[in-house]
């Protein structure tokens, strides 16, 4: 029993712990990965936002250059230059626009030297039609190394610093790379990993407290943007969902612990065990012989419930009967005992047809018709007379019960003798007892124990015997353990006894054997 309790408690503890760690861990992990992947997939971090903007600018610039080629105006005319100027003013990143005829820059507008920038040779010619000059000493003007891009017959000089817009939030850094060439950085002091050392997407470096992001795309030009921002920015964006998730996780954990507690409480509840024992037919019956002191013959037996566990150990009825009474299972116990007894009665009655077996009833057994019905039915089905079964009812079960009074009358009417058990341990008076129809009074072991000890209780047993006599009740003494007790009882007119002096409660086979031995001893 104890070992099982410990096991259940340990199991509950482990289950709770696994639940907490498992649930909390997986919720946290899920939130973390979904936060990171939402940065990667939906925003791709800071780098993706900057990179997409850069790419849009480059595409817009290319489209603008393509549109100039379609203008139906004489090249380098005031109308032509006017169109170029208007476009140049409209965009902060445009420093100048020029018109080329073959390999010669013919005219242009913007904040550029009058002859335009004409670095010796283009750095790249892409299949998209874009010709590029990287920012360098050759493209420098006004302290800025410009990025020049030609498409068709027009070119545009772009201030690369305008390609990265950090949106005002400080502590962010970004670099724009084109084909392994660093084209722009958000400041002169950026310290960012090179694109080829950082995976594309979002990387959280909790040691440095930074969230790195890397965007790589090739639409008109192969560009890479690498960016970083403090991890607090990341938390700031995901804090609401993480807090909500962890709250949910906490709730789940609380639910789980509640569930484990309820389950283990039910497992620890002794009635759970008893219910299982009833279902598995582990409730058996032992028989304690009732002896007639005058003849030393066995005249009957008391059926006592026995619970044997699978491991062979016995649970005392002094333990499980109170559990059954408290949990509403007592009628099921009584039924189990009754069925066994009636099943055994054929073999018992074969020994002597006048023998009877006492069945113990509890308070609840008398409160409904269930037990009384079942008893009648079983006896009827086995063609056994009601005289073969006597009923023992404790004094406590009778207290304040008119239903019990009526039930006893009914049972006696059908031929069952009724005994009051454990008499003297309760508080009932003679007059109260008189109001019940009874046949037998069982003298409790505590009075028998006092016999010959000179204790105050030793006087009481004489009163109890007198009382039984005045009520016309037969007496049976319980718990007789010594020859002196037996002698005293017979001297005082108590002839029927149970007790270890004669026999402990016995299994059916042992009981039949005990009976036969007594019988043959008397015959010799
Ligand atoms: P009880 O009805 O007073 O049963 C007598 C108890 O005294 C039995 O204990 C029996 O084994 C024990 N006993 C008999 N002779 C001696 C003796 O000489 N010395 C000592 N020390 N003990 C003796 P058990 O079998 O442990 O049953 C305990 C109680 O459990 C019973 O007391 C009865 O109140 C209850 N019980 C047992 N079976 C049933 C049942 O089927 N239904 C109900 N409602 N209660 C039962
Ligand atoms: Ca009894
Ligand atoms: Ca008793």
XYZ file of C-alpha atoms and ligand atoms in Angstrom:
572
model
C 0.000 0.000 0.000
C 2.708 2.440 1.055
C 4.939 1.434 -1.795
C 2.106 2.074 -4.227
C 1.444 5.511 -2.724
C 5.064 6.436 -3.137
C 5.052 5.175 -6.680
C 1.920 7.113 -7.606
C 3.311 10.284 -6.023
C 6.636 9.879 -7.782
C 4.866 9.197 -11.051
C 2.666 12.268 -10.616
C 5.717 14.368 -9.826
C 7.579 13.110 -12.887
C 4.499 13.582 -15.074
C 4.039 17.133 -13.805
C 7.705 17.927 -14.377
C 7.787 16.411 -17.851
C 4.593 18.322 -18.613
C 6.020 21.629 -17.425
C 9.335 21.242 -19.202
C 7.746 19.747 -22.309
C 4.887 22.197 -22.654
C 6.803 25.286 -21.702
C 9.819 24.233 -23.724
C 7.843 23.492 -26.849
C 5.752 26.661 -26.566
C 8.922 28.723 -26.119
C 10.675 26.931 -28.952
C 7.652 27.332 -31.215
C 7.403 31.038 -30.468
C 11.104 31.516 -31.020
C 11.244 29.716 -34.345
C 8.044 31.315 -35.560
C 9.347 34.754 -34.586
C 12.616 34.144 -36.400
C 10.887 32.615 -39.405
C 8.370 35.440 -39.553
C 11.325 37.817 -39.700
C 12.873 35.674 -42.418
C 9.848 34.935 -44.536
C 7.617 37.933 -44.191
C 10.148 40.629 -43.620
C 13.477 38.894 -44.031
C 14.742 41.206 -41.379
C 16.119 44.667 -41.882
C 18.314 43.616 -44.811
C 15.365 42.456 -46.869
C 13.504 45.693 -46.405
C 16.534 47.728 -47.373
C 17.428 45.373 -50.217
C 13.953 45.418 -51.697
C 13.931 49.203 -51.584
C 17.363 49.383 -53.245
C 16.244 47.016 -55.943
C 13.100 49.036 -56.545
C 15.193 52.191 -56.939
C 17.447 50.493 -59.459
C 14.505 49.183 -61.432
C 12.795 52.590 -61.302
C 15.984 54.218 -62.525
C 16.276 51.756 -65.373
C 12.599 52.360 -66.330
C 13.197 56.096 -66.217
C 16.221 55.768 -68.516
C 14.194 53.583 -70.899
C 11.448 56.235 -70.972
C 13.933 58.967 -71.902
C 14.977 56.940 -74.944
C 11.368 57.003 -76.128
C 11.008 60.788 -75.836
C 10.196 62.224 -79.286
C 12.229 65.403 -78.848
C 15.513 66.486 -80.399
C 18.392 65.265 -78.205
C 20.096 67.879 -76.050
C 17.355 70.409 -76.925
C 15.960 72.520 -74.048
C 12.828 70.308 -73.956
C 14.965 67.188 -73.659
C 17.148 68.633 -70.915
C 14.069 69.953 -69.149
C 12.611 66.448 -68.963
C 15.894 65.129 -67.559
C 16.043 67.924 -64.971
C 12.515 67.336 -63.780
C 13.211 63.643 -63.202
C 16.498 64.452 -61.497
C 14.841 66.828 -59.000
C 12.094 64.365 -58.199
C 14.474 61.823 -56.644
C 16.917 62.449 -53.818
C 19.256 59.686 -54.912
C 19.771 61.101 -58.435
C 22.775 63.356 -58.728
C 22.659 63.775 -62.491
C 21.365 62.413 -65.784
C 23.170 62.398 -69.096
C 22.581 61.626 -72.769
C 24.996 59.503 -74.782
C 25.491 59.086 -78.419
C 27.323 55.822 -78.844
C 30.413 56.075 -76.578
C 30.180 59.861 -76.142
C 28.288 61.704 -73.417
C 26.715 64.559 -75.335
C 24.822 66.515 -72.676
C 23.308 66.218 -69.251
C 21.849 67.822 -66.115
C 22.489 67.733 -62.372
C 25.145 68.345 -59.792
C 28.003 67.050 -61.960
C 30.950 68.535 -63.850
C 29.690 70.218 -67.015
C 31.158 67.518 -69.231
C 29.665 64.853 -66.937
C 31.524 61.979 -65.364
C 33.215 59.845 -67.918
C 35.236 57.171 -66.241
C 37.464 55.324 -68.658
C 35.724 52.006 -68.907
C 32.508 50.508 -67.644
C 32.962 48.006 -64.843
C 30.148 45.691 -65.908
C 27.783 45.152 -68.760
C 24.853 42.996 -67.657
C 22.568 40.895 -69.806
C 19.712 43.055 -68.477
C 21.183 45.834 -70.638
C 22.492 47.744 -67.648
C 26.026 49.138 -67.860
C 27.562 49.934 -64.463
C 30.437 52.018 -63.129
C 31.145 51.234 -59.506
C 31.736 54.076 -57.040
C 35.447 54.887 -57.216
C 37.897 57.735 -57.398
C 36.949 58.131 -61.033
C 33.268 58.640 -60.228
C 33.880 60.952 -57.293
C 32.298 64.389 -57.318
C 31.508 66.711 -54.432
C 33.127 64.325 -51.959
C 30.892 61.410 -52.894
C 31.828 58.419 -54.991
C 28.823 57.978 -57.247
C 27.357 54.882 -58.818
C 26.699 55.363 -62.488
C 24.265 53.273 -64.417
C 23.584 53.515 -68.129
C 20.680 51.981 -69.983
C 20.102 52.656 -73.647
C 21.251 56.201 -74.518
C 20.926 57.707 -71.030
C 22.815 57.363 -67.767
C 22.072 58.272 -64.195
C 24.519 59.102 -61.399
C 23.227 57.740 -58.112
C 24.333 58.752 -54.641
C 24.745 55.279 -53.100
C 24.261 56.601 -49.543
C 20.630 57.255 -50.477
C 20.113 53.591 -51.297
C 20.119 52.596 -47.634
C 17.461 54.280 -45.569
C 17.404 53.064 -41.963
C 14.141 54.780 -41.193
C 15.401 56.826 -38.263
C 15.876 53.997 -35.801
C 19.305 54.245 -34.271
C 21.725 51.450 -33.605
C 20.963 49.922 -36.959
C 23.716 49.248 -39.444
C 23.608 48.185 -43.041
C 25.893 47.666 -46.020
C 25.049 47.311 -49.677
C 27.218 45.040 -51.773
C 27.157 44.528 -55.497
C 29.091 41.554 -56.755
C 31.384 41.383 -53.744
C 31.974 45.139 -53.911
C 30.950 47.274 -50.985
C 28.927 50.023 -52.584
C 27.405 51.779 -49.594
C 27.314 51.694 -45.835
C 25.094 53.506 -43.373
C 28.115 55.042 -41.694
C 31.872 54.992 -41.890
C 32.176 52.806 -38.812
C 29.995 49.840 -39.608
C 31.277 46.489 -38.440
C 29.264 43.895 -40.273
C 30.169 40.441 -41.530
C 30.784 40.066 -45.261
C 27.796 38.655 -47.194
C 29.555 35.383 -48.000
C 30.058 34.664 -44.270
C 26.412 35.131 -43.311
C 23.502 32.894 -44.316
C 20.649 34.547 -46.187
C 17.764 35.321 -43.816
C 17.795 36.187 -40.149
C 20.485 35.099 -37.709
C 20.143 35.851 -34.024
C 23.402 36.223 -32.141
C 22.291 36.417 -28.537
C 25.935 36.564 -27.363
C 26.521 39.843 -29.158
C 22.926 40.899 -28.642
C 22.459 41.453 -32.371
C 20.044 40.283 -35.009
C 21.826 39.953 -38.343
C 20.018 39.797 -41.626
C 21.179 39.142 -45.134
C 19.310 39.816 -48.362
C 20.600 38.595 -51.686
C 18.868 39.133 -55.021
C 19.725 39.604 -58.670
C 17.173 41.386 -60.768
C 19.127 43.975 -62.706
C 22.280 43.710 -60.640
C 23.327 41.051 -58.157
C 22.980 42.853 -54.842
C 23.518 41.823 -51.229
C 22.399 43.786 -48.216
C 23.778 42.904 -44.785
C 22.211 44.599 -41.795
C 22.226 44.378 -38.028
C 20.184 45.773 -35.228
C 20.127 45.244 -31.462
C 18.193 42.227 -30.256
C 15.907 44.569 -28.258
C 14.418 45.769 -31.552
C 13.639 42.154 -32.365
C 12.077 41.579 -28.922
C 10.157 44.798 -29.304
C 8.570 43.521 -32.499
C 7.808 40.054 -31.087
C 7.230 40.768 -27.414
C 3.419 40.870 -27.641
C 3.169 37.467 -29.312
C 5.868 35.965 -27.082
C 4.167 37.249 -23.939
C 0.808 35.994 -25.174
C 2.361 32.636 -26.039
C 4.082 32.239 -22.709
C 0.846 33.138 -20.934
C -0.883 30.471 -22.946
C 1.978 28.111 -22.094
C 1.552 28.919 -18.403
C -2.152 28.240 -18.697
C -1.510 24.906 -20.389
C 0.977 23.996 -17.676
C -1.558 24.890 -14.988
C -4.185 22.771 -16.735
C -1.741 19.900 -17.024
C -0.792 20.080 -13.350
C -4.464 20.180 -12.396
C -5.089 17.131 -14.552
C -2.138 15.225 -13.045
C -3.228 16.174 -9.526
C -6.773 15.013 -10.115
C -5.640 11.779 -11.653
C -3.134 11.032 -8.895
C -5.637 11.961 -6.213
C -8.033 9.486 -7.739
C -5.234 6.917 -7.897
C -4.360 7.569 -4.261
C -7.982 7.384 -3.153
C -8.332 3.940 -1.510
C -11.825 3.538 -2.975
C -10.267 3.395 -6.474
C -8.386 0.301 -5.382
C -11.443 -1.233 -3.794
C -13.550 -0.595 -6.875
C -10.941 -2.387 -8.947
C -10.812 -5.262 -6.459
C -14.588 -5.660 -6.699
C -14.446 -5.674 -10.487
C -11.643 -8.253 -10.426
C -13.505 -10.426 -7.910
C -10.715 -10.133 -5.364
C -13.161 -9.949 -2.463
C -13.427 -13.383 -0.898
C -14.937 -14.830 2.249
C -13.556 -16.610 5.311
C -15.702 -18.422 7.823
C -15.235 -18.215 11.581
C -16.861 -21.176 13.324
C -19.518 -20.572 15.971
C -19.201 -23.167 18.750
C -21.854 -24.482 21.163
C -19.893 -24.685 24.408
C -22.196 -27.376 25.757
C -21.509 -29.861 22.979
C -18.233 -28.378 21.621
C -19.887 -28.740 18.203
C -19.724 -26.213 15.410
C -23.222 -24.908 14.836
C -22.525 -22.232 12.279
C -20.100 -19.643 11.047
C -19.705 -15.935 10.533
C -18.843 -14.927 6.981
C -16.084 -12.329 7.018
C -15.014 -10.424 3.937
C -11.438 -10.920 2.790
C -9.526 -8.922 0.220
C -6.499 -10.595 -1.229
C -4.351 -8.476 -3.512
C -2.725 -9.815 -6.649
C 0.619 -9.957 -4.812
C -0.969 -12.283 -2.254
C -1.120 -9.760 0.609
C -4.314 -9.365 2.637
C -6.134 -6.135 3.327
C -7.979 -6.217 6.636
C -11.743 -5.615 6.574
C -11.149 -3.264 9.494
C -9.460 -1.114 6.791
C -11.550 -1.594 3.692
C -15.050 -1.882 5.185
C -14.897 1.726 6.487
C -13.583 2.786 3.050
C -16.469 0.961 1.373
C -18.954 2.563 3.764
C -17.554 6.038 3.177
C -17.434 5.751 -0.615
C -20.811 4.158 -1.238
C -19.300 0.810 -2.223
C -20.506 -1.168 0.791
C -23.542 -2.628 -0.974
C -21.244 -3.991 -3.659
C -19.039 -5.573 -0.999
C -22.075 -7.065 0.718
C -23.335 -8.434 -2.608
C -19.950 -9.979 -3.372
C -19.835 -11.651 0.047
C -23.465 -12.746 -0.250
C -22.929 -14.356 -3.644
C -19.897 -16.259 -2.416
C -21.670 -17.416 0.730
C -24.746 -18.632 -1.136
C -22.457 -20.374 -3.623
C -20.616 -22.073 -0.728
C -23.769 -22.916 1.230
C -24.523 -26.113 -0.751
C -21.300 -27.682 0.525
C -21.753 -26.265 4.037
C -25.347 -27.487 4.375
C -24.250 -30.911 3.211
C -22.340 -31.186 6.515
C -25.471 -30.556 8.587
C -28.796 -29.201 7.366
C -29.322 -27.079 10.499
C -26.131 -25.086 10.131
C -26.308 -21.345 9.425
C -23.949 -18.684 8.154
C -23.970 -15.120 9.461
C -23.780 -12.274 6.975
C -22.658 -8.809 8.143
C -24.789 -5.885 6.973
C -23.933 -2.205 7.144
C -26.136 0.817 7.564
C -26.448 1.428 3.796
C -27.498 -2.172 3.169
C -30.670 -1.517 5.151
C -31.486 1.800 3.538
C -32.564 0.420 0.150
C -34.255 -2.744 -1.082
C -31.249 -3.764 -3.174
C -29.603 -6.160 -0.722
C -32.857 -7.579 0.582
C -34.007 -8.240 -3.002
C -30.752 -9.834 -4.046
C -30.773 -12.058 -0.968
C -34.280 -13.330 -1.691
C -33.449 -13.887 -5.341
C -30.222 -15.792 -4.736
C -31.724 -17.998 -2.048
C -34.689 -18.709 -4.256
C -32.504 -19.563 -7.237
C -30.442 -21.999 -5.165
C -33.459 -23.416 -3.295
C -31.909 -22.602 0.071
C -34.051 -21.744 3.100
C -33.797 -18.317 4.705
C -32.939 -20.015 7.991
C -29.491 -20.807 6.612
C -28.561 -17.120 6.576
C -28.525 -15.021 9.717
C -27.894 -11.304 9.479
C -25.588 -9.324 11.750
C -26.276 -5.628 12.089
C -24.071 -3.404 14.199
C -25.577 -1.240 16.866
C -24.281 1.811 14.987
C -26.196 0.852 11.840
C -29.482 0.930 13.720
C -29.181 4.400 15.169
C -31.852 6.826 13.964
C -33.164 4.619 11.234
C -36.809 3.857 10.727
C -35.924 2.356 7.368
C -33.637 -0.123 9.126
C -36.421 -0.978 11.575
C -38.816 -1.750 8.713
C -36.147 -3.633 6.777
C -35.342 -5.844 9.786
C -39.019 -6.631 10.209
C -39.202 -7.595 6.552
C -36.112 -9.832 6.730
C -37.268 -11.557 9.908
C -40.651 -12.060 8.299
C -38.912 -14.006 5.538
C -37.262 -16.306 8.094
C -33.850 -14.704 8.696
C -32.611 -14.484 12.262
C -31.174 -11.034 13.025
C -28.310 -10.396 15.433
C -27.177 -7.115 16.920
C -23.419 -6.976 16.488
C -20.756 -5.259 18.573
C -23.339 -4.631 21.231
C -22.230 -2.302 24.015
C -19.836 -0.311 21.809
C -22.513 2.171 20.834
C -24.822 4.260 22.927
C -28.152 2.512 22.532
C -30.238 1.911 25.589
C -32.284 -1.090 26.484
C -35.493 0.677 25.574
C -34.095 1.688 22.189
C -33.056 -1.882 21.509
C -36.541 -3.022 22.492
C -38.002 -1.112 19.578
C -36.277 -3.483 17.111
C -37.287 -7.060 16.363
C -34.109 -9.023 17.082
C -33.091 -12.617 17.740
C -29.475 -12.616 18.841
C -27.157 -10.309 20.769
C -23.449 -10.607 20.042
C -21.357 -9.723 23.066
C -18.452 -7.638 21.890
C -14.877 -8.886 22.305
C -14.056 -5.949 24.591
C -16.408 -7.348 27.271
C -15.067 -10.871 26.845
C -11.522 -9.509 27.233
C -12.478 -8.013 30.600
C -13.616 -11.310 32.059
C -11.627 -12.190 35.194
C -9.564 -9.005 35.107
C -11.460 -7.199 37.846
C -11.759 -4.187 35.544
C -14.948 -2.121 35.647
C -16.034 -3.503 32.273
C -16.049 -7.000 33.770
C -19.186 -5.963 35.650
C -20.830 -4.674 32.503
C -20.880 -8.022 30.725
C -23.193 -9.408 33.405
C -25.598 -6.528 32.757
C -25.444 -7.168 29.032
C -26.254 -10.847 29.564
C -29.172 -9.940 31.847
C -30.441 -7.441 29.347
C -30.349 -9.977 26.514
C -32.202 -12.440 28.646
C -34.899 -9.918 29.557
C -35.363 -9.129 25.863
C -35.585 -12.803 25.032
C -32.418 -12.687 22.909
C -29.989 -15.495 22.406
C -26.321 -14.533 23.179
C -23.143 -15.204 21.244
C -19.791 -14.134 22.715
C -17.087 -12.918 20.342
C -13.326 -13.010 20.614
C -13.034 -15.839 23.133
C -9.338 -16.553 23.457
C -8.888 -18.371 26.769
C -10.318 -21.417 28.493
C -11.132 -19.220 31.530
C -13.283 -16.947 29.404
C -15.108 -19.959 27.963
C -15.677 -21.431 31.431
C -16.977 -18.096 32.778
C -19.340 -17.710 29.826
C -20.879 -21.176 30.161
C -21.277 -20.559 33.912
C -23.239 -17.417 33.071
C -25.478 -19.075 30.520
C -23.699 -17.902 27.340
C -23.370 -21.053 25.255
C -22.451 -19.840 21.807
C -18.972 -18.468 21.184
C -16.535 -17.467 18.476
C -12.865 -16.897 19.015
C -9.289 -17.890 18.438
C -9.585 -20.405 21.295
C -11.517 -22.522 18.813
C -10.611 -21.178 15.428
C -9.624 -18.165 13.406
C -11.743 -17.338 10.346
C -11.051 -20.108 7.799
C -11.171 -20.523 4.046
C -14.104 -22.677 2.917
C -12.083 -25.911 2.585
C -10.482 -25.437 6.002
C -13.832 -24.654 7.540
C -15.436 -27.839 6.148
C -12.453 -29.794 7.464
C -12.775 -28.090 10.903
C -16.467 -28.959 11.067
C -15.915 -32.623 10.174
C -13.164 -33.025 12.787
C -15.416 -31.580 15.522
C -18.224 -33.876 14.441
C -16.153 -37.041 14.531
C -14.481 -36.041 17.831
C -17.917 -35.781 19.437
C -18.952 -39.169 18.086
C -15.956 -40.888 19.720
P -16.896 -8.344 13.444
O -18.168 -8.493 12.680
O -17.034 -8.012 14.893
O -16.063 -9.622 13.207
C -15.284 -10.202 14.172
C -13.891 -9.805 14.022
O -13.139 -10.278 15.132
C -13.241 -10.445 12.810
O -12.281 -9.567 12.340
C -12.580 -11.668 13.392
O -11.500 -12.140 12.608
C -12.099 -11.128 14.696
N -11.953 -12.177 15.678
C -12.700 -13.278 15.838
N -12.269 -14.009 16.911
C -11.240 -13.326 17.456
C -10.367 -13.542 18.577
O -10.451 -14.522 19.311
N -9.434 -12.604 18.827
C -9.298 -11.507 18.043
N -8.356 -10.641 18.331
N -10.092 -11.274 16.975
C -11.052 -12.176 16.689
P -12.158 -9.226 10.854
O -12.444 -10.414 10.019
O -10.895 -8.519 10.693
O -13.370 -8.238 10.598
C -13.374 -6.985 11.170
C -14.680 -6.335 11.037
O -14.939 -6.004 9.680
C -15.848 -7.194 11.421
O -16.005 -7.179 12.791
C -16.986 -6.529 10.719
O -17.434 -5.397 11.448
C -16.323 -6.043 9.486
N -16.644 -6.971 8.383
C -16.009 -8.084 8.017
N -16.619 -8.645 6.944
C -17.689 -7.861 6.674
C -18.725 -7.898 5.683
O -18.820 -8.821 4.854
N -19.655 -6.893 5.698
C -19.603 -5.906 6.623
N -20.527 -4.953 6.577
N -18.643 -5.819 7.551
C -17.706 -6.808 7.590
Ca -20.006 -9.503 12.757
Ca -18.665 -8.155 16.317
